[in-house]
Amino acid sequence: MLKLNAIKSDKIWGYELWVASTHPNGCQQDFSSFVGGDYPLLVKVIQANERLSVQVHPDDEKAQLYEGCRGKTECWYVLSADEGAQLVYGMNGVYTASELRKAIQANSLEDCLRYVSVQPGDFIYIPAGTVHAIGGGLRLLEVQQSSDITYRLYDWGRGRECHVEKGIACIKNEGVRDVRRFPGVFSCPYFTLEEIYVEQSYSTQIGKAAGAAIPGDTVLFFVLDGSGSFNGSPAKAEDIFAVAPGETVEASGDLHMMQITPAEPRHRPAPAARS
């Protein structure tokens, strides 16, 4: 078991804590050594004091074509939210590439967006190709593919570089799910999340796959709230622990945790990192 220390990245809108990462742009060397290489997921805590840009991430195919790396499917669990806090989650209609270019040029893209109000405990799944933006006054747990590719479509007049053509090419005009409370268990092609409530004590063993262990066999436990002990180490809100295959987890106290398990197929080679 390894308790991880976050890497902080300050932003104009707030900051990110990279709490589990082997990505070159923010690699925890002890975590990289623990898993034995390139972990397929990147886990962050995002503190948004102001709204982020309107953006989209490429899927694996587009990311490999444009950048030579993984795509970026992700999800958010709302840790805290100011009253009235909102997200951009998809668009309010189906728009052509030409219509989107015109809206961006006219600084009216915000009229095409779908806004949703959120509160602590809400869960939002963002498959690659979904237009999205985090609003101000939100703190989120983000679980994503290990990728740092973002195509900014619109930045609310702040003047930062946008990536309109690549971004528009990556948009998928597919319906988004309703924002809802976390359902207890969620799975997608890249990860599985499971909510765990520890009342006094909890024990489980992390399974071992056939063959030699790979980095993606390691399972993460993120403390959503509460306090207690995790394999003998003090545990509190926003602590995260990496557990190797075959290890036993022993937790005690009053802990609300999220178990994060990669779902990337064992036969899939890790895409090359962009130099």
PDB file of C-alpha atoms in Angstrom:
ATOM      1  CA  MET A   1       0.000   0.000   0.000  1.00  0.00           C
ATOM      2  CA  LEU A   2       1.165   3.516  -0.778  1.00  0.00           C
ATOM      3  CA  LYS A   3      -0.332   6.767   0.499  1.00  0.00           C
ATOM      4  CA  LEU A   4       0.074   9.366  -2.239  1.00  0.00           C
ATOM      5  CA  ASN A   5       1.038  13.026  -1.959  1.00  0.00           C
ATOM      6  CA  ALA A   6      -0.690  15.414  -4.357  1.00  0.00           C
ATOM      7  CA  ILE A   7       1.055  17.620  -6.913  1.00  0.00           C
ATOM      8  CA  LYS A   8      -0.529  21.088  -6.994  1.00  0.00           C
ATOM      9  CA  SER A   9      -0.970  23.023 -10.233  1.00  0.00           C
ATOM     10  CA  ASP A  10      -2.170  26.634  -9.918  1.00  0.00           C
ATOM     11  CA  LYS A  11      -4.536  27.954 -12.595  1.00  0.00           C
ATOM     12  CA  ILE A  12      -6.067  31.347 -13.375  1.00  0.00           C
ATOM     13  CA  TRP A  13      -9.417  29.940 -12.237  1.00  0.00           C
ATOM     14  CA  GLY A  14      -8.215  28.092  -9.109  1.00  0.00           C
ATOM     15  CA  TYR A  15      -6.035  25.004  -8.866  1.00  0.00           C
ATOM     16  CA  GLU A  16      -5.738  21.274  -9.506  1.00  0.00           C
ATOM     17  CA  LEU A  17      -4.343  18.616  -7.202  1.00  0.00           C
ATOM     18  CA  TRP A  18      -2.989  15.674  -9.159  1.00  0.00           C
ATOM     19  CA  VAL A  19      -3.541  13.075  -6.463  1.00  0.00           C
ATOM     20  CA  ALA A  20      -2.668   9.944  -8.491  1.00  0.00           C
ATOM     21  CA  SER A  21      -0.552  10.389 -11.599  1.00  0.00           C
ATOM     22  CA  THR A  22       2.268   8.883 -13.603  1.00  0.00           C
ATOM     23  CA  HIS A  23       1.678  11.336 -16.457  1.00  0.00           C
ATOM     24  CA  PRO A  24       4.867  13.168 -17.554  1.00  0.00           C
ATOM     25  CA  ASN A  25       3.254  16.564 -16.878  1.00  0.00           C
ATOM     26  CA  GLY A  26       2.850  15.724 -13.190  1.00  0.00           C
ATOM     27  CA  CYS A  27       4.390  12.387 -12.262  1.00  0.00           C
ATOM     28  CA  GLN A  28       4.501  11.110  -8.672  1.00  0.00           C
ATOM     29  CA  GLN A  29       7.739   9.145  -8.856  1.00  0.00           C
ATOM     30  CA  ASP A  30       6.926   6.956  -5.865  1.00  0.00           C
ATOM     31  CA  PHE A  31       3.588   6.037  -7.448  1.00  0.00           C
ATOM     32  CA  SER A  32       5.266   5.272 -10.782  1.00  0.00           C
ATOM     33  CA  SER A  33       7.706   2.961  -8.998  1.00  0.00           C
ATOM     34  CA  PHE A  34       4.876   1.357  -7.024  1.00  0.00           C
ATOM     35  CA  VAL A  35       2.808   0.469 -10.115  1.00  0.00           C
ATOM     36  CA  GLY A  36       5.840  -0.305 -12.250  1.00  0.00           C
ATOM     37  CA  GLY A  37       5.281   2.145 -15.087  1.00  0.00           C
ATOM     38  CA  ASP A  38       2.483   4.016 -16.843  1.00  0.00           C
ATOM     39  CA  TYR A  39      -0.784   4.009 -14.863  1.00  0.00           C
ATOM     40  CA  PRO A  40      -3.767   4.256 -17.255  1.00  0.00           C
ATOM     41  CA  LEU A  41      -5.733   6.702 -15.072  1.00  0.00           C
ATOM     42  CA  LEU A  42      -5.153  10.195 -13.720  1.00  0.00           C
ATOM     43  CA  VAL A  43      -7.044  11.302 -10.605  1.00  0.00           C
ATOM     44  CA  LYS A  44      -7.426  14.961  -9.642  1.00  0.00           C
ATOM     45  CA  VAL A  45      -9.151  17.226  -7.169  1.00  0.00           C
ATOM     46  CA  ILE A  46     -10.254  20.394  -8.980  1.00  0.00           C
ATOM     47  CA  GLN A  47     -10.942  23.633  -7.113  1.00  0.00           C
ATOM     48  CA  ALA A  48     -12.748  26.021  -9.456  1.00  0.00           C
ATOM     49  CA  ASN A  49     -13.037  29.491  -7.956  1.00  0.00           C
ATOM     50  CA  GLU A  50     -14.016  30.822 -11.382  1.00  0.00           C
ATOM     51  CA  ARG A  51     -15.438  29.041 -14.418  1.00  0.00           C
ATOM     52  CA  LEU A  52     -13.130  27.082 -16.675  1.00  0.00           C
ATOM     53  CA  SER A  53     -13.013  27.347 -20.454  1.00  0.00           C
ATOM     54  CA  VAL A  54     -15.558  25.588 -22.641  1.00  0.00           C
ATOM     55  CA  GLN A  55     -13.622  22.594 -23.905  1.00  0.00           C
ATOM     56  CA  VAL A  56     -13.676  19.134 -25.390  1.00  0.00           C
ATOM     57  CA  HIS A  57     -11.313  16.166 -25.217  1.00  0.00           C
ATOM     58  CA  PRO A  58     -10.463  13.772 -28.062  1.00  0.00           C
ATOM     59  CA  ASP A  59     -11.258  10.071 -28.016  1.00  0.00           C
ATOM     60  CA  ASP A  60      -8.459   7.521 -28.387  1.00  0.00           C
ATOM     61  CA  GLU A  61      -8.585   7.587 -32.189  1.00  0.00           C
ATOM     62  CA  LYS A  62      -8.434  11.377 -32.519  1.00  0.00           C
ATOM     63  CA  ALA A  63      -5.840  11.729 -29.737  1.00  0.00           C
ATOM     64  CA  GLN A  64      -3.587   9.202 -31.429  1.00  0.00           C
ATOM     65  CA  LEU A  65      -4.032  10.999 -34.761  1.00  0.00           C
ATOM     66  CA  TYR A  66      -3.416  14.526 -33.449  1.00  0.00           C
ATOM     67  CA  GLU A  67      -1.100  14.049 -30.468  1.00  0.00           C
ATOM     68  CA  GLY A  68       0.125  10.441 -30.393  1.00  0.00           C
ATOM     69  CA  CYS A  69      -1.344   9.655 -26.988  1.00  0.00           C
ATOM     70  CA  ARG A  70      -4.447   8.435 -25.140  1.00  0.00           C
ATOM     71  CA  GLY A  71      -7.799  10.118 -25.425  1.00  0.00           C
ATOM     72  CA  LYS A  72      -9.554  11.580 -22.426  1.00  0.00           C
ATOM     73  CA  THR A  73     -12.807  10.206 -21.120  1.00  0.00           C
ATOM     74  CA  GLU A  74     -13.463  11.449 -17.602  1.00  0.00           C
ATOM     75  CA  CYS A  75     -16.026  11.843 -14.847  1.00  0.00           C
ATOM     76  CA  TRP A  76     -16.689  14.180 -11.941  1.00  0.00           C
ATOM     77  CA  TYR A  77     -17.955  13.595  -8.426  1.00  0.00           C
ATOM     78  CA  VAL A  78     -19.007  16.859  -6.758  1.00  0.00           C
ATOM     79  CA  LEU A  79     -17.211  17.241  -3.414  1.00  0.00           C
ATOM     80  CA  SER A  80     -18.583  20.686  -2.580  1.00  0.00           C
ATOM     81  CA  ALA A  81     -20.621  23.338  -4.361  1.00  0.00           C
ATOM     82  CA  ASP A  82     -21.574  26.925  -3.662  1.00  0.00           C
ATOM     83  CA  GLU A  83     -25.271  27.664  -3.802  1.00  0.00           C
ATOM     84  CA  GLY A  84     -26.370  27.970  -7.431  1.00  0.00           C
ATOM     85  CA  ALA A  85     -23.155  26.442  -8.843  1.00  0.00           C
ATOM     86  CA  GLN A  86     -23.473  25.198 -12.413  1.00  0.00           C
ATOM     87  CA  LEU A  87     -21.648  23.168 -15.043  1.00  0.00           C
ATOM     88  CA  VAL A  88     -21.726  23.181 -18.808  1.00  0.00           C
ATOM     89  CA  TYR A  89     -22.620  19.619 -19.793  1.00  0.00           C
ATOM     90  CA  GLY A  90     -23.121  19.187 -23.519  1.00  0.00           C
ATOM     91  CA  MET A  91     -24.973  21.499 -25.891  1.00  0.00           C
ATOM     92  CA  ASN A  92     -28.626  22.498 -26.067  1.00  0.00           C
ATOM     93  CA  GLY A  93     -29.018  21.272 -29.641  1.00  0.00           C
ATOM     94  CA  VAL A  94     -27.228  19.673 -32.566  1.00  0.00           C
ATOM     95  CA  TYR A  95     -24.993  22.169 -34.359  1.00  0.00           C
ATOM     96  CA  THR A  96     -22.948  21.853 -37.535  1.00  0.00           C
ATOM     97  CA  ALA A  97     -19.250  22.656 -37.588  1.00  0.00           C
ATOM     98  CA  SER A  98     -20.041  25.835 -39.531  1.00  0.00           C
ATOM     99  CA  GLU A  99     -22.607  26.948 -36.959  1.00  0.00           C
ATOM    100  CA  LEU A 100     -20.149  26.370 -34.123  1.00  0.00           C
ATOM    101  CA  ARG A 101     -17.388  28.333 -35.873  1.00  0.00           C
ATOM    102  CA  LYS A 102     -19.749  31.262 -36.393  1.00  0.00           C
ATOM    103  CA  ALA A 103     -20.889  31.163 -32.760  1.00  0.00           C
ATOM    104  CA  ILE A 104     -17.294  31.124 -31.517  1.00  0.00           C
ATOM    105  CA  GLN A 105     -16.313  34.000 -33.825  1.00  0.00           C
ATOM    106  CA  ALA A 106     -19.338  35.994 -32.660  1.00  0.00           C
ATOM    107  CA  ASN A 107     -18.596  35.253 -28.973  1.00  0.00           C
ATOM    108  CA  SER A 108     -22.020  33.650 -28.681  1.00  0.00           C
ATOM    109  CA  LEU A 109     -21.112  30.002 -28.111  1.00  0.00           C
ATOM    110  CA  GLU A 110     -22.502  30.271 -24.589  1.00  0.00           C
ATOM    111  CA  ASP A 111     -25.979  30.477 -26.140  1.00  0.00           C
ATOM    112  CA  CYS A 112     -25.477  26.952 -27.536  1.00  0.00           C
ATOM    113  CA  LEU A 113     -24.529  25.324 -24.241  1.00  0.00           C
ATOM    114  CA  ARG A 114     -26.476  23.184 -21.798  1.00  0.00           C
ATOM    115  CA  TYR A 115     -26.196  24.433 -18.209  1.00  0.00           C
ATOM    116  CA  VAL A 116     -26.955  22.204 -15.224  1.00  0.00           C
ATOM    117  CA  SER A 117     -27.033  22.963 -11.506  1.00  0.00           C
ATOM    118  CA  VAL A 118     -25.169  20.560  -9.229  1.00  0.00           C
ATOM    119  CA  GLN A 119     -24.729  19.828  -5.546  1.00  0.00           C
ATOM    120  CA  PRO A 120     -22.391  17.665  -3.432  1.00  0.00           C
ATOM    121  CA  GLY A 121     -22.690  13.971  -4.240  1.00  0.00           C
ATOM    122  CA  ASP A 122     -23.733  14.520  -7.862  1.00  0.00           C
ATOM    123  CA  PHE A 123     -21.986  12.500 -10.571  1.00  0.00           C
ATOM    124  CA  ILE A 124     -21.268  13.544 -14.151  1.00  0.00           C
ATOM    125  CA  TYR A 125     -19.871  11.194 -16.813  1.00  0.00           C
ATOM    126  CA  ILE A 126     -18.039  12.951 -19.651  1.00  0.00           C
ATOM    127  CA  PRO A 127     -17.090  10.637 -22.505  1.00  0.00           C
ATOM    128  CA  ALA A 128     -14.534  12.001 -24.951  1.00  0.00           C
ATOM    129  CA  GLY A 129     -16.200  14.316 -27.452  1.00  0.00           C
ATOM    130  CA  THR A 130     -18.547  15.948 -24.917  1.00  0.00           C
ATOM    131  CA  VAL A 131     -18.475  19.753 -24.726  1.00  0.00           C
ATOM    132  CA  HIS A 132     -18.160  20.785 -21.081  1.00  0.00           C
ATOM    133  CA  ALA A 133     -16.990  23.413 -18.607  1.00  0.00           C
ATOM    134  CA  ILE A 134     -16.710  23.538 -14.829  1.00  0.00           C
ATOM    135  CA  GLY A 135     -18.407  26.532 -13.250  1.00  0.00           C
ATOM    136  CA  GLY A 136     -17.081  28.633 -10.400  1.00  0.00           C
ATOM    137  CA  GLY A 137     -17.666  27.645  -6.789  1.00  0.00           C
ATOM    138  CA  LEU A 138     -17.096  23.926  -7.311  1.00  0.00           C
ATOM    139  CA  ARG A 139     -14.689  21.353  -5.901  1.00  0.00           C
ATOM    140  CA  LEU A 140     -14.639  18.077  -7.816  1.00  0.00           C
ATOM    141  CA  LEU A 141     -13.040  14.669  -7.775  1.00  0.00           C
ATOM    142  CA  GLU A 142     -12.052  13.932 -11.373  1.00  0.00           C
ATOM    143  CA  VAL A 143     -11.200  10.455 -12.623  1.00  0.00           C
ATOM    144  CA  GLN A 144      -9.943  10.317 -16.206  1.00  0.00           C
ATOM    145  CA  GLN A 145      -7.759   8.507 -18.659  1.00  0.00           C
ATOM    146  CA  SER A 146      -4.129   9.454 -18.149  1.00  0.00           C
ATOM    147  CA  SER A 147      -4.075  12.233 -20.727  1.00  0.00           C
ATOM    148  CA  ASP A 148      -3.471  15.970 -20.553  1.00  0.00           C
ATOM    149  CA  ILE A 149      -5.074  16.894 -23.875  1.00  0.00           C
ATOM    150  CA  THR A 150      -7.657  19.681 -23.786  1.00  0.00           C
ATOM    151  CA  TYR A 151      -9.019  21.548 -26.800  1.00  0.00           C
ATOM    152  CA  ARG A 152     -10.331  24.917 -25.687  1.00  0.00           C
ATOM    153  CA  LEU A 153     -13.302  26.114 -27.730  1.00  0.00           C
ATOM    154  CA  TYR A 154     -14.244  29.289 -25.876  1.00  0.00           C
ATOM    155  CA  ASP A 155     -12.685  31.105 -22.924  1.00  0.00           C
ATOM    156  CA  TRP A 156     -15.288  33.695 -21.920  1.00  0.00           C
ATOM    157  CA  GLY A 157     -13.166  36.536 -23.329  1.00  0.00           C
ATOM    158  CA  ARG A 158     -10.057  35.804 -21.244  1.00  0.00           C
ATOM    159  CA  GLY A 159      -7.801  35.747 -24.304  1.00  0.00           C
ATOM    160  CA  ARG A 160      -6.117  32.371 -23.861  1.00  0.00           C
ATOM    161  CA  GLU A 161      -5.314  30.251 -26.908  1.00  0.00           C
ATOM    162  CA  CYS A 162      -8.209  28.236 -28.284  1.00  0.00           C
ATOM    163  CA  HIS A 163      -8.065  25.133 -30.461  1.00  0.00           C
ATOM    164  CA  VAL A 164     -11.207  25.578 -32.496  1.00  0.00           C
ATOM    165  CA  GLU A 165     -10.599  23.312 -35.484  1.00  0.00           C
ATOM    166  CA  LYS A 166      -9.271  20.343 -33.519  1.00  0.00           C
ATOM    167  CA  GLY A 167     -11.963  20.855 -30.912  1.00  0.00           C
ATOM    168  CA  ILE A 168     -14.826  20.955 -33.395  1.00  0.00           C
ATOM    169  CA  ALA A 169     -13.452  17.842 -35.112  1.00  0.00           C
ATOM    170  CA  CYS A 170     -13.625  15.982 -31.783  1.00  0.00           C
ATOM    171  CA  ILE A 171     -17.198  16.921 -30.811  1.00  0.00           C
ATOM    172  CA  LYS A 172     -19.664  14.060 -30.804  1.00  0.00           C
ATOM    173  CA  ASN A 173     -23.296  15.090 -31.146  1.00  0.00           C
ATOM    174  CA  GLU A 174     -24.508  12.416 -28.787  1.00  0.00           C
ATOM    175  CA  GLY A 175     -26.990  12.923 -25.993  1.00  0.00           C
ATOM    176  CA  VAL A 176     -25.557  13.328 -22.498  1.00  0.00           C
ATOM    177  CA  ARG A 177     -26.855  11.568 -19.418  1.00  0.00           C
ATOM    178  CA  ASP A 178     -28.829  13.355 -16.756  1.00  0.00           C
ATOM    179  CA  VAL A 179     -26.811  14.608 -13.800  1.00  0.00           C
ATOM    180  CA  ARG A 180     -27.677  12.408 -10.849  1.00  0.00           C
ATOM    181  CA  ARG A 181     -26.519  11.291  -7.445  1.00  0.00           C
ATOM    182  CA  PHE A 182     -23.687   8.799  -7.619  1.00  0.00           C
ATOM    183  CA  PRO A 183     -25.394   5.407  -8.098  1.00  0.00           C
ATOM    184  CA  GLY A 184     -23.044   3.412  -5.852  1.00  0.00           C
ATOM    185  CA  VAL A 185     -21.208   1.727  -8.723  1.00  0.00           C
ATOM    186  CA  PHE A 186     -20.332   3.098 -12.152  1.00  0.00           C
ATOM    187  CA  SER A 187     -18.434   1.426 -14.994  1.00  0.00           C
ATOM    188  CA  CYS A 188     -17.276   2.621 -18.409  1.00  0.00           C
ATOM    189  CA  PRO A 189     -14.696   1.228 -20.844  1.00  0.00           C
ATOM    190  CA  TYR A 190     -11.846   2.869 -18.906  1.00  0.00           C
ATOM    191  CA  PHE A 191     -12.630   2.638 -15.188  1.00  0.00           C
ATOM    192  CA  THR A 192     -15.007   1.410 -12.524  1.00  0.00           C
ATOM    193  CA  LEU A 193     -15.932   3.480  -9.467  1.00  0.00           C
ATOM    194  CA  GLU A 194     -17.478   1.983  -6.348  1.00  0.00           C
ATOM    195  CA  GLU A 195     -18.648   3.865  -3.273  1.00  0.00           C
ATOM    196  CA  ILE A 196     -17.623   2.318   0.058  1.00  0.00           C
ATOM    197  CA  TYR A 197     -18.942   3.236   3.493  1.00  0.00           C
ATOM    198  CA  VAL A 198     -16.798   2.110   6.416  1.00  0.00           C
ATOM    199  CA  GLU A 199     -18.657   1.839   9.696  1.00  0.00           C
ATOM    200  CA  GLN A 200     -16.199   0.620  12.323  1.00  0.00           C
ATOM    201  CA  SER A 201     -14.338  -1.811  10.040  1.00  0.00           C
ATOM    202  CA  TYR A 202     -13.953  -2.930   6.430  1.00  0.00           C
ATOM    203  CA  SER A 203     -11.769  -5.563   4.786  1.00  0.00           C
ATOM    204  CA  THR A 204     -11.238  -6.700   1.210  1.00  0.00           C
ATOM    205  CA  GLN A 205      -8.506  -8.252  -0.898  1.00  0.00           C
ATOM    206  CA  ILE A 206      -7.458  -6.813  -4.244  1.00  0.00           C
ATOM    207  CA  GLY A 207      -7.635  -9.527  -6.867  1.00  0.00           C
ATOM    208  CA  LYS A 208      -4.713 -10.704  -8.946  1.00  0.00           C
ATOM    209  CA  ALA A 209      -5.076 -11.309 -12.671  1.00  0.00           C
ATOM    210  CA  ALA A 210      -3.431 -14.238 -14.392  1.00  0.00           C
ATOM    211  CA  GLY A 211       0.069 -13.539 -15.611  1.00  0.00           C
ATOM    212  CA  ALA A 212       2.539 -10.865 -14.610  1.00  0.00           C
ATOM    213  CA  ALA A 213       1.167  -7.767 -12.887  1.00  0.00           C
ATOM    214  CA  ILE A 214       0.795  -4.609 -14.980  1.00  0.00           C
ATOM    215  CA  PRO A 215       0.411  -0.987 -13.750  1.00  0.00           C
ATOM    216  CA  GLY A 216      -3.349  -1.010 -14.348  1.00  0.00           C
ATOM    217  CA  ASP A 217      -3.833  -3.816 -11.804  1.00  0.00           C
ATOM    218  CA  THR A 218      -3.312  -1.327  -8.961  1.00  0.00           C
ATOM    219  CA  VAL A 219      -6.518  -0.090  -7.316  1.00  0.00           C
ATOM    220  CA  LEU A 220      -7.008   3.357  -5.725  1.00  0.00           C
ATOM    221  CA  PHE A 221      -9.053   4.331  -2.679  1.00  0.00           C
ATOM    222  CA  PHE A 222      -9.971   8.028  -2.374  1.00  0.00           C
ATOM    223  CA  VAL A 223     -11.460   9.285   0.903  1.00  0.00           C
ATOM    224  CA  LEU A 224     -14.517  11.414   0.112  1.00  0.00           C
ATOM    225  CA  ASP A 225     -15.135  12.354   3.738  1.00  0.00           C
ATOM    226  CA  GLY A 226     -14.790  11.111   7.290  1.00  0.00           C
ATOM    227  CA  SER A 227     -11.724   9.945   9.183  1.00  0.00           C
ATOM    228  CA  GLY A 228     -10.201   6.695  10.324  1.00  0.00           C
ATOM    229  CA  SER A 229      -7.400   4.317   9.459  1.00  0.00           C
ATOM    230  CA  PHE A 230      -6.396   2.662   6.178  1.00  0.00           C
ATOM    231  CA  ASN A 231      -3.967  -0.249   6.510  1.00  0.00           C
ATOM    232  CA  GLY A 232      -2.609   1.337   9.675  1.00  0.00           C
ATOM    233  CA  SER A 233      -2.187   4.822   8.168  1.00  0.00           C
ATOM    234  CA  PRO A 234      -4.345   7.770   9.315  1.00  0.00           C
ATOM    235  CA  ALA A 235      -7.008   8.575   6.717  1.00  0.00           C
ATOM    236  CA  LYS A 236      -9.010  11.757   6.225  1.00  0.00           C
ATOM    237  CA  ALA A 237     -10.951  13.539   3.484  1.00  0.00           C
ATOM    238  CA  GLU A 238      -9.093  13.717   0.134  1.00  0.00           C
ATOM    239  CA  ASP A 239      -6.390  11.233   1.115  1.00  0.00           C
ATOM    240  CA  ILE A 240      -5.747   8.607  -1.547  1.00  0.00           C
ATOM    241  CA  PHE A 241      -4.157   5.182  -1.247  1.00  0.00           C
ATOM    242  CA  ALA A 242      -2.775   2.852  -3.919  1.00  0.00           C
ATOM    243  CA  VAL A 243      -3.169  -0.876  -3.295  1.00  0.00           C
ATOM    244  CA  ALA A 244      -1.303  -3.505  -5.295  1.00  0.00           C
ATOM    245  CA  PRO A 245      -2.922  -6.707  -6.600  1.00  0.00           C
ATOM    246  CA  GLY A 246      -2.974  -9.395  -3.934  1.00  0.00           C
ATOM    247  CA  GLU A 247      -2.844  -6.932  -1.031  1.00  0.00           C
ATOM    248  CA  THR A 248      -5.506  -6.883   1.666  1.00  0.00           C
ATOM    249  CA  VAL A 249      -7.254  -3.650   2.636  1.00  0.00           C
ATOM    250  CA  GLU A 250      -8.078  -3.119   6.312  1.00  0.00           C
ATOM    251  CA  ALA A 251      -9.943   0.121   7.047  1.00  0.00           C
ATOM    252  CA  SER A 252     -11.580   1.315  10.239  1.00  0.00           C
ATOM    253  CA  GLY A 253     -13.361   4.350  11.623  1.00  0.00           C
ATOM    254  CA  ASP A 254     -15.986   6.423   9.852  1.00  0.00           C
ATOM    255  CA  LEU A 255     -14.888   6.631   6.215  1.00  0.00           C
ATOM    256  CA  HIS A 256     -16.728   7.337   2.980  1.00  0.00           C
ATOM    257  CA  MET A 257     -14.453   6.223   0.131  1.00  0.00           C
ATOM    258  CA  MET A 258     -14.402   5.827  -3.633  1.00  0.00           C
ATOM    259  CA  GLN A 259     -12.675   2.733  -4.979  1.00  0.00           C
ATOM    260  CA  ILE A 260     -11.186   3.452  -8.414  1.00  0.00           C
ATOM    261  CA  THR A 261     -10.285   0.500 -10.619  1.00  0.00           C
ATOM    262  CA  PRO A 262      -8.811   0.812 -14.134  1.00  0.00           C
ATOM    263  CA  ALA A 263     -10.705  -1.073 -16.818  1.00  0.00           C
ATOM    264  CA  GLU A 264      -8.216  -0.690 -19.639  1.00  0.00           C
ATOM    265  CA  PRO A 265      -7.813  -4.134 -21.248  1.00  0.00           C
ATOM    266  CA  ARG A 266      -4.647  -5.948 -20.216  1.00  0.00           C
ATOM    267  CA  HIS A 267      -3.772  -6.626 -23.862  1.00  0.00           C
ATOM    268  CA  ARG A 268      -3.940  -2.950 -24.877  1.00  0.00           C
ATOM    269  CA  PRO A 269      -0.445  -1.404 -25.116  1.00  0.00           C
ATOM    270  CA  ALA A 270       0.041   1.924 -23.369  1.00  0.00           C
ATOM    271  CA  PRO A 271       0.078   4.670 -26.028  1.00  0.00           C
ATOM    272  CA  ALA A 272       3.337   6.517 -26.438  1.00  0.00           C
ATOM    273  CA  ALA A 273       3.621   9.772 -24.537  1.00  0.00           C
ATOM    274  CA  ARG A 274       3.891  12.909 -26.622  1.00  0.00           C
ATOM    275  CA  SER A 275       7.405  14.349 -26.557  1.00  0.00           C
TER     276      SER A 275
END
